[in-house]
XYZ file of N, CA, C and O in Angstrom:
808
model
N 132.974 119.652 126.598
C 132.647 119.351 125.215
C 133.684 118.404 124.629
O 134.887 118.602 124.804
N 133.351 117.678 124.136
C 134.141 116.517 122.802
C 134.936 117.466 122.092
O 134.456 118.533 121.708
N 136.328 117.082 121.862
C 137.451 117.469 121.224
C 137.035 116.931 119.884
O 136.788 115.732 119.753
N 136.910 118.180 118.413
C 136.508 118.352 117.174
C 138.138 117.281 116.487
O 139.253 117.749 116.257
N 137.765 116.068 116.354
C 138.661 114.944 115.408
C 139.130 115.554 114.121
O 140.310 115.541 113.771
N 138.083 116.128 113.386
C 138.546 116.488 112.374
C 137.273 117.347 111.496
O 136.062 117.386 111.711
N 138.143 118.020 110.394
C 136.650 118.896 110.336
C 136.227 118.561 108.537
O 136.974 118.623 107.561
N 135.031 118.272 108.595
C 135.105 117.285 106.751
C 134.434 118.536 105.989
O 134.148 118.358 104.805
N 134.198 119.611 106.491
C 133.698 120.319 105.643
C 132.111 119.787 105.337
O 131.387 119.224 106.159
N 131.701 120.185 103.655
C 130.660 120.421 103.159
C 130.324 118.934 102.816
O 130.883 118.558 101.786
N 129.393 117.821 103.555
C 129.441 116.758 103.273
C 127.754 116.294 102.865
O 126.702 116.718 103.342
N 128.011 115.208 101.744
C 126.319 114.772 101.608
C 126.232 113.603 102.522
O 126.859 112.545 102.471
N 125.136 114.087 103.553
C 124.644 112.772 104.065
C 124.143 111.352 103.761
O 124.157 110.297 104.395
N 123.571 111.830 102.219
C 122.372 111.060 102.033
C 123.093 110.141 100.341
O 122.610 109.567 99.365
N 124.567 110.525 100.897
C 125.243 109.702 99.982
C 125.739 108.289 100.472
O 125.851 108.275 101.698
N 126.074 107.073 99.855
C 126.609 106.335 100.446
C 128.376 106.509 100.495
O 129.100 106.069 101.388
N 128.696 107.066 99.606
C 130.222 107.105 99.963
C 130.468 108.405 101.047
O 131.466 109.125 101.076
N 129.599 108.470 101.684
C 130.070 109.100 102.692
C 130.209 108.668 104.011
O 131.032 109.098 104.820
N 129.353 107.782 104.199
C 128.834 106.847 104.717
C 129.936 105.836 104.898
O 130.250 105.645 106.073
N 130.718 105.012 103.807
C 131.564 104.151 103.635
C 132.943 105.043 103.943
O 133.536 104.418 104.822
N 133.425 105.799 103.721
C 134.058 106.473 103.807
C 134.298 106.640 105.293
O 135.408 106.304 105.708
N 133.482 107.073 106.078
C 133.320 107.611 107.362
C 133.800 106.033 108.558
O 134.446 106.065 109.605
N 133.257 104.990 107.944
C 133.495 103.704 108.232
C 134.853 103.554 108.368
O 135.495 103.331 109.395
N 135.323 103.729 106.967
C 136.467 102.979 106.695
C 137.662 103.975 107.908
O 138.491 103.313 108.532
N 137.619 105.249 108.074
C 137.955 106.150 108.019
C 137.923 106.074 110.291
O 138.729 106.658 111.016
N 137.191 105.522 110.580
C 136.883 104.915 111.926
C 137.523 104.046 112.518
O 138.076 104.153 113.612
N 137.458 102.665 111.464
C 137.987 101.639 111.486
C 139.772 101.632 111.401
O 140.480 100.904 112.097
N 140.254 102.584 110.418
C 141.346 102.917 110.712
C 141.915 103.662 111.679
O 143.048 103.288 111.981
N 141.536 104.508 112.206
C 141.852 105.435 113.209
C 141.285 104.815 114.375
O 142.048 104.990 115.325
N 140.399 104.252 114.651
C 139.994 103.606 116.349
C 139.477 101.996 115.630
O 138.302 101.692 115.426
N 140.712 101.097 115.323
C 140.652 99.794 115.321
C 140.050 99.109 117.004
O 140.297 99.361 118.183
N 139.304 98.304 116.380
C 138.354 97.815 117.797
C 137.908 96.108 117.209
O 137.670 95.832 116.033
N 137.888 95.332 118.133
C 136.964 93.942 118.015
C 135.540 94.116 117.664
O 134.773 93.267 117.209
N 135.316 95.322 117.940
C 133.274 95.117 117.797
C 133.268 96.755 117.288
O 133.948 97.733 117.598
N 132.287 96.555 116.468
C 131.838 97.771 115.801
C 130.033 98.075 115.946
O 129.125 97.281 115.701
N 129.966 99.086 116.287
C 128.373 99.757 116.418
C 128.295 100.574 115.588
O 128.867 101.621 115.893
N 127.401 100.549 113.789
C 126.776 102.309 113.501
C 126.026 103.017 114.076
O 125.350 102.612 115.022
N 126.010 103.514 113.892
C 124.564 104.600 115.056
C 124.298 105.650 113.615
O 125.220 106.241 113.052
N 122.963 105.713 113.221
C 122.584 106.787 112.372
C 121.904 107.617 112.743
O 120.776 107.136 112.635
N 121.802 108.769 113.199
C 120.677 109.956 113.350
C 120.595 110.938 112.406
O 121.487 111.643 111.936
N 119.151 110.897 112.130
C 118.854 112.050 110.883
C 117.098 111.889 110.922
O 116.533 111.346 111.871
N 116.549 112.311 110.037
C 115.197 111.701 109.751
C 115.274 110.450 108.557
O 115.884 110.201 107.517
N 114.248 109.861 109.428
C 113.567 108.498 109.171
C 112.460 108.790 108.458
O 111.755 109.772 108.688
N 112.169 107.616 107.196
C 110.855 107.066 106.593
C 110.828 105.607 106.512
O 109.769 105.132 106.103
N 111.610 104.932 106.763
C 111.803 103.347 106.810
C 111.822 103.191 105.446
O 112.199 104.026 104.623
N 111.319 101.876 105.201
C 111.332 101.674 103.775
C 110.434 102.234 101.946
O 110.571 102.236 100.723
N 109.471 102.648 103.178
C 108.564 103.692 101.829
C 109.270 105.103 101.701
O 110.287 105.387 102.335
N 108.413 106.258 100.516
C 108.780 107.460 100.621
C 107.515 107.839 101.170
O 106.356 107.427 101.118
N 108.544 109.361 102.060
C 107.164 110.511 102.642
C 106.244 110.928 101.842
O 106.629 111.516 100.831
N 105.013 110.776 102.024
C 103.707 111.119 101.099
C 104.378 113.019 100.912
O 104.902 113.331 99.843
N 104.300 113.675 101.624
C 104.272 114.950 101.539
C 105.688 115.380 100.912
O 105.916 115.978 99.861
N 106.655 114.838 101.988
C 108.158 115.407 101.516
C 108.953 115.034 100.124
O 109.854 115.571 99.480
N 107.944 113.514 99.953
C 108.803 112.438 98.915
C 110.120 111.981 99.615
O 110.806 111.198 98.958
N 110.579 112.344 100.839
C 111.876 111.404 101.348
C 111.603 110.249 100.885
O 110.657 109.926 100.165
N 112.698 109.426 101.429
C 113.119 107.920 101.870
C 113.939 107.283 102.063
O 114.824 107.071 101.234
N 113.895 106.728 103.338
C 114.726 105.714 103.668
C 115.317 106.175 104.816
O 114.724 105.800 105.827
N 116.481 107.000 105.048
C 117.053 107.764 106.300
C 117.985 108.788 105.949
O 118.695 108.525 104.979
N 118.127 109.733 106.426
C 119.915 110.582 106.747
C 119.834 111.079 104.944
O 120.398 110.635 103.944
N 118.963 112.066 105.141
C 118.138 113.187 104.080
C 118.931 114.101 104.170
O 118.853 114.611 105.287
N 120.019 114.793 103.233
C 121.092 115.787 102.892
C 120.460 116.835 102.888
O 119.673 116.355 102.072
N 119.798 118.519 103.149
C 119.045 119.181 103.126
C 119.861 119.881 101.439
O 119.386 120.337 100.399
N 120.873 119.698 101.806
C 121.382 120.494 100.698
C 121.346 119.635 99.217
O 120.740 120.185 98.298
N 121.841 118.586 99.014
C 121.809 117.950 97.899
C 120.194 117.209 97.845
O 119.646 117.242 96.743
N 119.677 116.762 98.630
C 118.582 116.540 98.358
C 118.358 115.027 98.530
O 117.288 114.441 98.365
N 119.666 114.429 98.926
C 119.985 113.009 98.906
C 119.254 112.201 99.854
O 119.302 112.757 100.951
N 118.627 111.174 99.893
C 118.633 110.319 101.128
C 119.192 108.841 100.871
O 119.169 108.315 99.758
N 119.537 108.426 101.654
C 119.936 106.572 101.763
C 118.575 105.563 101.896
O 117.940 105.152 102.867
N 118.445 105.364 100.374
C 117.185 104.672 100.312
C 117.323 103.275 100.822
O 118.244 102.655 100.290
N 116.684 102.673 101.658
C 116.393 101.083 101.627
C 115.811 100.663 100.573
O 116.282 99.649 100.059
N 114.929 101.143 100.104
C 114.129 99.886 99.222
C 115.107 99.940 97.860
O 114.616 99.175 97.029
N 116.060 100.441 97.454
C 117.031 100.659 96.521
C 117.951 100.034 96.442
O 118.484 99.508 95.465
N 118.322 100.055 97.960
C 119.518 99.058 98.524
C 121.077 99.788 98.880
O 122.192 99.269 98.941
N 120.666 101.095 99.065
C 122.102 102.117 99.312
C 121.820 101.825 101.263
O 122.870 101.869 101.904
N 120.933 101.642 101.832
C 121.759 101.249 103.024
C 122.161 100.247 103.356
O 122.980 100.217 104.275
N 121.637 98.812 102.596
C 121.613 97.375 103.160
C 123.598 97.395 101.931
O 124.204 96.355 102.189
N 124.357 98.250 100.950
C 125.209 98.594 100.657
C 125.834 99.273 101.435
O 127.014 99.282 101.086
N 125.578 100.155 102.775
C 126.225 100.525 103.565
C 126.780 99.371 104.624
O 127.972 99.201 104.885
N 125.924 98.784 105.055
C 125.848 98.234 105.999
C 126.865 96.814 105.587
O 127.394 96.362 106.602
N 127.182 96.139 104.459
C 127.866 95.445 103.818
C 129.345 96.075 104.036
O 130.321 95.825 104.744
N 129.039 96.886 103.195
C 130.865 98.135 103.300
C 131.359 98.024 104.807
O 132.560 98.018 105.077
N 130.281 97.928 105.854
C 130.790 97.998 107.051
C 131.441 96.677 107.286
O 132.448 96.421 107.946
N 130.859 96.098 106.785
C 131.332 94.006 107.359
C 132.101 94.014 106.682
O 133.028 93.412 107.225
N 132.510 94.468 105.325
C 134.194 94.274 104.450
C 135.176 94.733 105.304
O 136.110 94.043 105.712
N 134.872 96.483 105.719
C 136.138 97.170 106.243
C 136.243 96.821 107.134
O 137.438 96.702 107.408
N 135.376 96.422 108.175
C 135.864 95.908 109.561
C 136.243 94.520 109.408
O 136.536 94.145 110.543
N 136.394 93.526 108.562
C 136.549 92.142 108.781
C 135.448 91.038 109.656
O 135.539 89.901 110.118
N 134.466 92.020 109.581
C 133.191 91.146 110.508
C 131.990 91.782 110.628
O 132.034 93.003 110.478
N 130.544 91.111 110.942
C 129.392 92.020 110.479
C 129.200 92.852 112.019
O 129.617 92.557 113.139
N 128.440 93.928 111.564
C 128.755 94.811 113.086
C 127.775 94.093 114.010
O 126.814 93.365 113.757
N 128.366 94.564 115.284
C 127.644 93.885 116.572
C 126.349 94.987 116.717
O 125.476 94.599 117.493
N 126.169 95.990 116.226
C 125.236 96.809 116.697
C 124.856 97.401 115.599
O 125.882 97.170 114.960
N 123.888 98.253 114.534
C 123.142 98.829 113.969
C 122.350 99.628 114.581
O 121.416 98.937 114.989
N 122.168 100.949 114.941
C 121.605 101.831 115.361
C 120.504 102.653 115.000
O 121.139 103.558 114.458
N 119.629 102.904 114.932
C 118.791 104.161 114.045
C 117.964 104.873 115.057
O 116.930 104.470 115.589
N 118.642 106.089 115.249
C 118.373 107.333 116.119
C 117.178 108.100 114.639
O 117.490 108.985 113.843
N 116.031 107.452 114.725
C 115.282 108.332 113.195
C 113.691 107.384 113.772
O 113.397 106.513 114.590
N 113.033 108.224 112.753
C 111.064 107.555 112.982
C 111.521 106.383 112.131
O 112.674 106.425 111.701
N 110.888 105.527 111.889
C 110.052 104.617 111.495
C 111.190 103.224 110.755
O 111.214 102.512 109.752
N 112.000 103.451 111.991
C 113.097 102.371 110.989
C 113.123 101.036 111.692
O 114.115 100.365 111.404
N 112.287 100.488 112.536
C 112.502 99.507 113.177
C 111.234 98.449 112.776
O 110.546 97.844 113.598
N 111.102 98.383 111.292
C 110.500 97.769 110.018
C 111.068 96.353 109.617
O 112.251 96.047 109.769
N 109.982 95.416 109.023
C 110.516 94.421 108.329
C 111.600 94.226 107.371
O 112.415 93.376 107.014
N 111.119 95.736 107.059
C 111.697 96.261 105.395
C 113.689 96.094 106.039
O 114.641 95.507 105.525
N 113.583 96.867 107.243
C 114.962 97.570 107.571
C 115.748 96.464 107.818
O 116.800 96.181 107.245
N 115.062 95.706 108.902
C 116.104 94.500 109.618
C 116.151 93.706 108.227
O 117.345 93.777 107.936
N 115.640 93.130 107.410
C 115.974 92.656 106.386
C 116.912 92.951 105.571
O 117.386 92.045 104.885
N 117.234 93.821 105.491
C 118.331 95.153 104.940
C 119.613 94.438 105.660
O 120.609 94.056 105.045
N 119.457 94.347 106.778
C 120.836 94.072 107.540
C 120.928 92.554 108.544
O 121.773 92.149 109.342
N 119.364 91.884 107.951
C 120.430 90.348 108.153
C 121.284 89.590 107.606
O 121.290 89.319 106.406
N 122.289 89.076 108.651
C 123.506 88.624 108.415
C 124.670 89.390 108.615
O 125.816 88.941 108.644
N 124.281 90.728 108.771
C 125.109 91.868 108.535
C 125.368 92.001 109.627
O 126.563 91.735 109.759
N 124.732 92.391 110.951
C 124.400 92.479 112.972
C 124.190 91.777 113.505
O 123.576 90.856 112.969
N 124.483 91.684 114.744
C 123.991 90.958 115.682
C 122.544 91.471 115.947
O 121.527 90.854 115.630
N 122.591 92.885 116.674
C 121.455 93.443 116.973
C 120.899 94.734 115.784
O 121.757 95.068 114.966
N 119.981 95.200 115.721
C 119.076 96.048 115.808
C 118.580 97.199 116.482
O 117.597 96.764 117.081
N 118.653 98.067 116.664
C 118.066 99.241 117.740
C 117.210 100.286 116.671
O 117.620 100.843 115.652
N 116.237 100.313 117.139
C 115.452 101.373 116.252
C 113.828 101.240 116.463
O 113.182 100.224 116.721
N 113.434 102.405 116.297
C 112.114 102.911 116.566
C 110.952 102.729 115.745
O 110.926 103.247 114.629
N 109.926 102.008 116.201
C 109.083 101.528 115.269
C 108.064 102.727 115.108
O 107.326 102.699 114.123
N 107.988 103.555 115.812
C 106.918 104.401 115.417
C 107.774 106.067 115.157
O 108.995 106.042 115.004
N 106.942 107.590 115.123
C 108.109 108.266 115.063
C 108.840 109.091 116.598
O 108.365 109.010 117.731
N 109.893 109.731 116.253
C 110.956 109.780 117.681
C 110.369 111.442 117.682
O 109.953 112.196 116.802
N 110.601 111.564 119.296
C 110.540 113.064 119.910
C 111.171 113.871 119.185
O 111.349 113.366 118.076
N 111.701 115.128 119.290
C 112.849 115.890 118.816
C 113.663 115.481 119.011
O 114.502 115.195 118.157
N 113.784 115.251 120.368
C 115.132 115.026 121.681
C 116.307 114.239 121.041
O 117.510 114.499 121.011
N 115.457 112.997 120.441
C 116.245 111.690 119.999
C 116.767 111.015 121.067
O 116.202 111.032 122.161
N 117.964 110.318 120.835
C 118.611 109.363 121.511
C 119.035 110.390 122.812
O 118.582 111.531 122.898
N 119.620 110.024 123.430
C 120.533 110.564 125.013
C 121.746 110.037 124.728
O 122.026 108.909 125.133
N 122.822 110.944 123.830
C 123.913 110.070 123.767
C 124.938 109.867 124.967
O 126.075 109.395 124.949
N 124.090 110.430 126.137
C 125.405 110.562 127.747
C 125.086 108.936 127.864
O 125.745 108.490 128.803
N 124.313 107.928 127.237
C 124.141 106.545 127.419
C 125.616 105.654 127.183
O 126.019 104.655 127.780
N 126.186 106.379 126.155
C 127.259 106.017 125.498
C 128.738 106.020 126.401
O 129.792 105.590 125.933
N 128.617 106.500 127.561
C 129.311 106.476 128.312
C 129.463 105.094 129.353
O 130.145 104.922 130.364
N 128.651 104.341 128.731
C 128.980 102.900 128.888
C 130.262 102.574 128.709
O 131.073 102.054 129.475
N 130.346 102.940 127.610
C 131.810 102.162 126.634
C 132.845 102.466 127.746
O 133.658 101.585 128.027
N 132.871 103.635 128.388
C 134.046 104.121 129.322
C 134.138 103.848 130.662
O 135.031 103.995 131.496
N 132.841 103.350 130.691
C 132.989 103.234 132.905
C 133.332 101.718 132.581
O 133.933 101.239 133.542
N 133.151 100.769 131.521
C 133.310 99.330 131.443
C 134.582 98.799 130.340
O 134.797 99.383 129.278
N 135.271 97.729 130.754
C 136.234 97.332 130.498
C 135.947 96.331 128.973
O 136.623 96.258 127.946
N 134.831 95.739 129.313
C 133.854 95.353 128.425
C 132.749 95.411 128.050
O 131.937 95.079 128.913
N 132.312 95.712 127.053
C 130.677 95.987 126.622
C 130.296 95.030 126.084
O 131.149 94.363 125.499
N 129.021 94.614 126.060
C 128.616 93.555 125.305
C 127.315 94.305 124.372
O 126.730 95.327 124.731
N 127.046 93.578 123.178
C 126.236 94.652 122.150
C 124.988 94.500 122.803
O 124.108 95.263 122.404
N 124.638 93.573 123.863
C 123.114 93.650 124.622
C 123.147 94.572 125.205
O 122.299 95.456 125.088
N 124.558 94.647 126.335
C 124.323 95.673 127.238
C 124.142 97.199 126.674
O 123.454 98.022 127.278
N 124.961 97.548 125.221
C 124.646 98.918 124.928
C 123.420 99.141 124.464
O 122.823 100.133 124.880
N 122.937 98.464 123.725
C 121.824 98.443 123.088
C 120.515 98.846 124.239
O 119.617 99.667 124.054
N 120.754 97.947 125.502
C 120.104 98.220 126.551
C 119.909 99.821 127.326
O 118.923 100.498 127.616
N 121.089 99.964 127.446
C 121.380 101.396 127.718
C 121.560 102.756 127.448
O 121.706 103.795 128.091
N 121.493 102.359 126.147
C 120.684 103.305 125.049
C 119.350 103.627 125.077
O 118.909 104.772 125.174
N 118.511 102.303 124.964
C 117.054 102.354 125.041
C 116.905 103.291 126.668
O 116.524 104.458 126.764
N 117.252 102.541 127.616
C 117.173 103.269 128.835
C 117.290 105.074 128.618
O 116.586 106.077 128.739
N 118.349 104.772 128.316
C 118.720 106.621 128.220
C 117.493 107.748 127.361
O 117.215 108.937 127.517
N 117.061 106.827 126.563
C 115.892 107.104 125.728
C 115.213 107.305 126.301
O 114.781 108.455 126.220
N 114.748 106.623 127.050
C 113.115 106.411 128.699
C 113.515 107.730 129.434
O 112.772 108.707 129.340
N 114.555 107.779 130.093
C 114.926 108.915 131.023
C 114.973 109.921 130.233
O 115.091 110.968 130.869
N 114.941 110.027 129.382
C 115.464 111.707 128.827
C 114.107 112.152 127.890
O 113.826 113.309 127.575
N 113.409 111.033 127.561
C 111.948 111.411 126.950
C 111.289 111.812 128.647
O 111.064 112.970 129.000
N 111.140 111.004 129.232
C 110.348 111.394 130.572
C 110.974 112.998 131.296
O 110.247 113.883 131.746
N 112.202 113.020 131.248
C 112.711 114.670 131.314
C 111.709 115.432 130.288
O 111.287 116.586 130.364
N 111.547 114.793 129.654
C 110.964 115.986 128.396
C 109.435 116.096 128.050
O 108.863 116.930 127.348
N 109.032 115.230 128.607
C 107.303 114.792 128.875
C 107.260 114.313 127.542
O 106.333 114.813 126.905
N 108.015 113.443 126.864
C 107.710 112.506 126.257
C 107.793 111.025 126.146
O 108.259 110.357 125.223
N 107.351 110.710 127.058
C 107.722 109.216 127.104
C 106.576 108.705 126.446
O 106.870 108.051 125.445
N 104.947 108.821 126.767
C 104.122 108.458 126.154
C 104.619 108.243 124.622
O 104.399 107.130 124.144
N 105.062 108.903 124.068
C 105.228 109.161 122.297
C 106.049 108.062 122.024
O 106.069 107.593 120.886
N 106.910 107.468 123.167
C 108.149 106.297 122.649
C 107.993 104.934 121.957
O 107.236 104.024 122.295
N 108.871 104.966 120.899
C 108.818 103.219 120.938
C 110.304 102.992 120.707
O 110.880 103.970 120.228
N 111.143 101.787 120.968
C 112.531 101.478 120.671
C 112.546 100.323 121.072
O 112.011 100.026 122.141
N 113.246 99.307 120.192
C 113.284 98.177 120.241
C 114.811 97.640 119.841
O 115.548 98.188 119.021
N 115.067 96.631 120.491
C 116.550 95.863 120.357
C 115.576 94.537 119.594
O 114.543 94.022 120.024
N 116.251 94.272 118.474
C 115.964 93.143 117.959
C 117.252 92.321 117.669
O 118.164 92.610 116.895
N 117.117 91.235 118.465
C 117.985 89.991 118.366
C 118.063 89.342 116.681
O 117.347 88.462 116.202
N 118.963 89.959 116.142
C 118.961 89.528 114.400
C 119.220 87.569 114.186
O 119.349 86.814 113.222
N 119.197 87.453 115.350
C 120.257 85.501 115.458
C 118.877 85.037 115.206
O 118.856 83.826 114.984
N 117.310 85.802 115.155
C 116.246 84.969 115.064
C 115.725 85.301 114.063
O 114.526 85.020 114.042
N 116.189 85.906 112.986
C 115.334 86.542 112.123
C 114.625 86.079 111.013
O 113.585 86.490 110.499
N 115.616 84.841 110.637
C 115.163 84.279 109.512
C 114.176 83.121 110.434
O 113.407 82.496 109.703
N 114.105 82.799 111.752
C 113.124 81.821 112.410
C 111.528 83.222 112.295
O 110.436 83.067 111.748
N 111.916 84.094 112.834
C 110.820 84.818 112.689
C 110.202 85.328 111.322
O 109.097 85.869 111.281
N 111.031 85.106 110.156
C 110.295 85.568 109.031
C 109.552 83.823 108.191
O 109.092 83.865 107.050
N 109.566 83.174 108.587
C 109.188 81.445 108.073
C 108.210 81.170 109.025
O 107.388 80.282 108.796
N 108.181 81.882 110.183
C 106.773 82.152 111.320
C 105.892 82.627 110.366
O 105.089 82.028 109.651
N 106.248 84.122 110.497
C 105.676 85.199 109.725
C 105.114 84.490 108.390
O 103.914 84.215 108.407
N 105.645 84.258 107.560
C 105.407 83.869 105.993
C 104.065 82.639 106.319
O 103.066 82.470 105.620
N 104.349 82.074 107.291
C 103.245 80.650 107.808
C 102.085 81.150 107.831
O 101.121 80.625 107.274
N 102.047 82.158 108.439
C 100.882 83.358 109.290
C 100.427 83.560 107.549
O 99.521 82.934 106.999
N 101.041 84.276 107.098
C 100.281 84.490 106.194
C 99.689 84.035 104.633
O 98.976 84.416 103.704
N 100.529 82.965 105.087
C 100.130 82.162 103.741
C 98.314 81.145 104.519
O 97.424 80.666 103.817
N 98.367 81.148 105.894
C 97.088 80.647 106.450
C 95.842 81.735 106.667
O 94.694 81.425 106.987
N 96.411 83.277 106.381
C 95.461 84.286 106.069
C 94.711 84.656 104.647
O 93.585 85.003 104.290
N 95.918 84.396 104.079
C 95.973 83.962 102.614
C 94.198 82.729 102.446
O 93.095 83.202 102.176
N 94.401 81.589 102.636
C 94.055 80.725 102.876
C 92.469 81.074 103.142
O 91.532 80.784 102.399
N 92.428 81.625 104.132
C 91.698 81.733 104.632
C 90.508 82.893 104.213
O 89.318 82.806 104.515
N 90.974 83.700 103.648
C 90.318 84.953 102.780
C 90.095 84.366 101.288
O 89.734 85.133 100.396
N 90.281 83.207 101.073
C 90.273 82.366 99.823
C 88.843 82.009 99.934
O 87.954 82.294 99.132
N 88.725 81.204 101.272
C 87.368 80.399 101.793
C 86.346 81.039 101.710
O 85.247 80.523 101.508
N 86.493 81.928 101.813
C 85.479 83.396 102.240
C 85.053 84.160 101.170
O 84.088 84.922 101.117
N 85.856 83.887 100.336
C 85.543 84.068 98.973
C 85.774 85.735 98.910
O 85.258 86.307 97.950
N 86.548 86.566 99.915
C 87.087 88.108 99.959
C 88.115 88.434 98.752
O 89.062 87.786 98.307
N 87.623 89.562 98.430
C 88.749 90.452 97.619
C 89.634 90.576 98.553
O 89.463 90.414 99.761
N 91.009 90.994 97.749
C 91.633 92.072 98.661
C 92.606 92.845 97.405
O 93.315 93.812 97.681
């Protein structure tokens, strides 16, 4: 078992200064060239849960809190991270359902290199964090290769669990994002267009 760092007591998840805090608090104690968040909790991406009313990710059971995107308390996390570290992180993580959204990566371009997160929702299981043992058999990591080996660890440990069918996880290359959203916007300003001709509601 992992040796307990330190013990924070009674904490809100679904706060951002805890969040920033936890950063800063990393960054001082294990100074590094490259920084990865990794979030696990439950996911709603950028809407709220019809039933629960969540939103966004990393839902406090006790305070009631979550880190909304469409508000802007995570794309404010994710900033706090590029101040305290002196650079935007190489990796963004989301171990949660439904965060691997337009809504999300938008949240954090400029902010990552990469992306990791699940476009549809996740098993129980979640991530396989024995993936993370990258960092230690290698002298160097590169944010493809973890990102890679994460997803992997995901495949193997859903298929241990007879869930692989249920998977989705995706590494998104953030260096294209603003080429892929001026695609995107093209697309639909010619759908646009086109439901004009046709003379359709929508």
């Amino acid at each position: 078992a992992s040796p307990v760092l330190s013990d924070l007591g009674e904490i809100d998840s679904g706060a951002t200064e805890t969040y920033i805090d936890f950063i800063r608090w990393s960054a001082e104690k294990y100074p590094a060239e490259q920084y990865a968040l990794i979030v696990w909790n439950h996911g709603w991406g950028w809407t709220i849960a019809p039933v629960s009313g969540r939103k966004g990710v990393s839902s406090d059971d006790e305070s009631g809190n979550d880190i909304s995107i469409a508000n802007g308390e995570y794309e404010e996390i994710i900033e706090a991270a590029s101040s305290i570290t002196g650079n935007r992180l190489s990796m963004v993580g989301m171990d949660a359902c439904l965060m691997a959204s337009y809504e999300v990566a938008h949240a954090v371009n400029g902010l990552t290199d990469y992306l990791l997160a699940s476009e549809e929702l996740e098993p129980g299981h979640g991530w396989d964090y024995r993936s993370l043992s990258i960092l230690s058999a290698q002298a160097e990591v590169k944010p493809l290769e973890l990102g890679r080996a994460i997803a992997d660890g995901f495949e193997r440990q859903a298929k241990e669990w007879e869930t692989a069918s249920n998977i989705t996880l995706s590494l998104l290359d953030m260096a294209h994002f603003d080429e892929f959203t001026n695609v995107f916007s093209d697309i639909l300003v010619d759908a646009s267009d086109q439901i004009d001709q046709i003379g359709a509601e929508v």
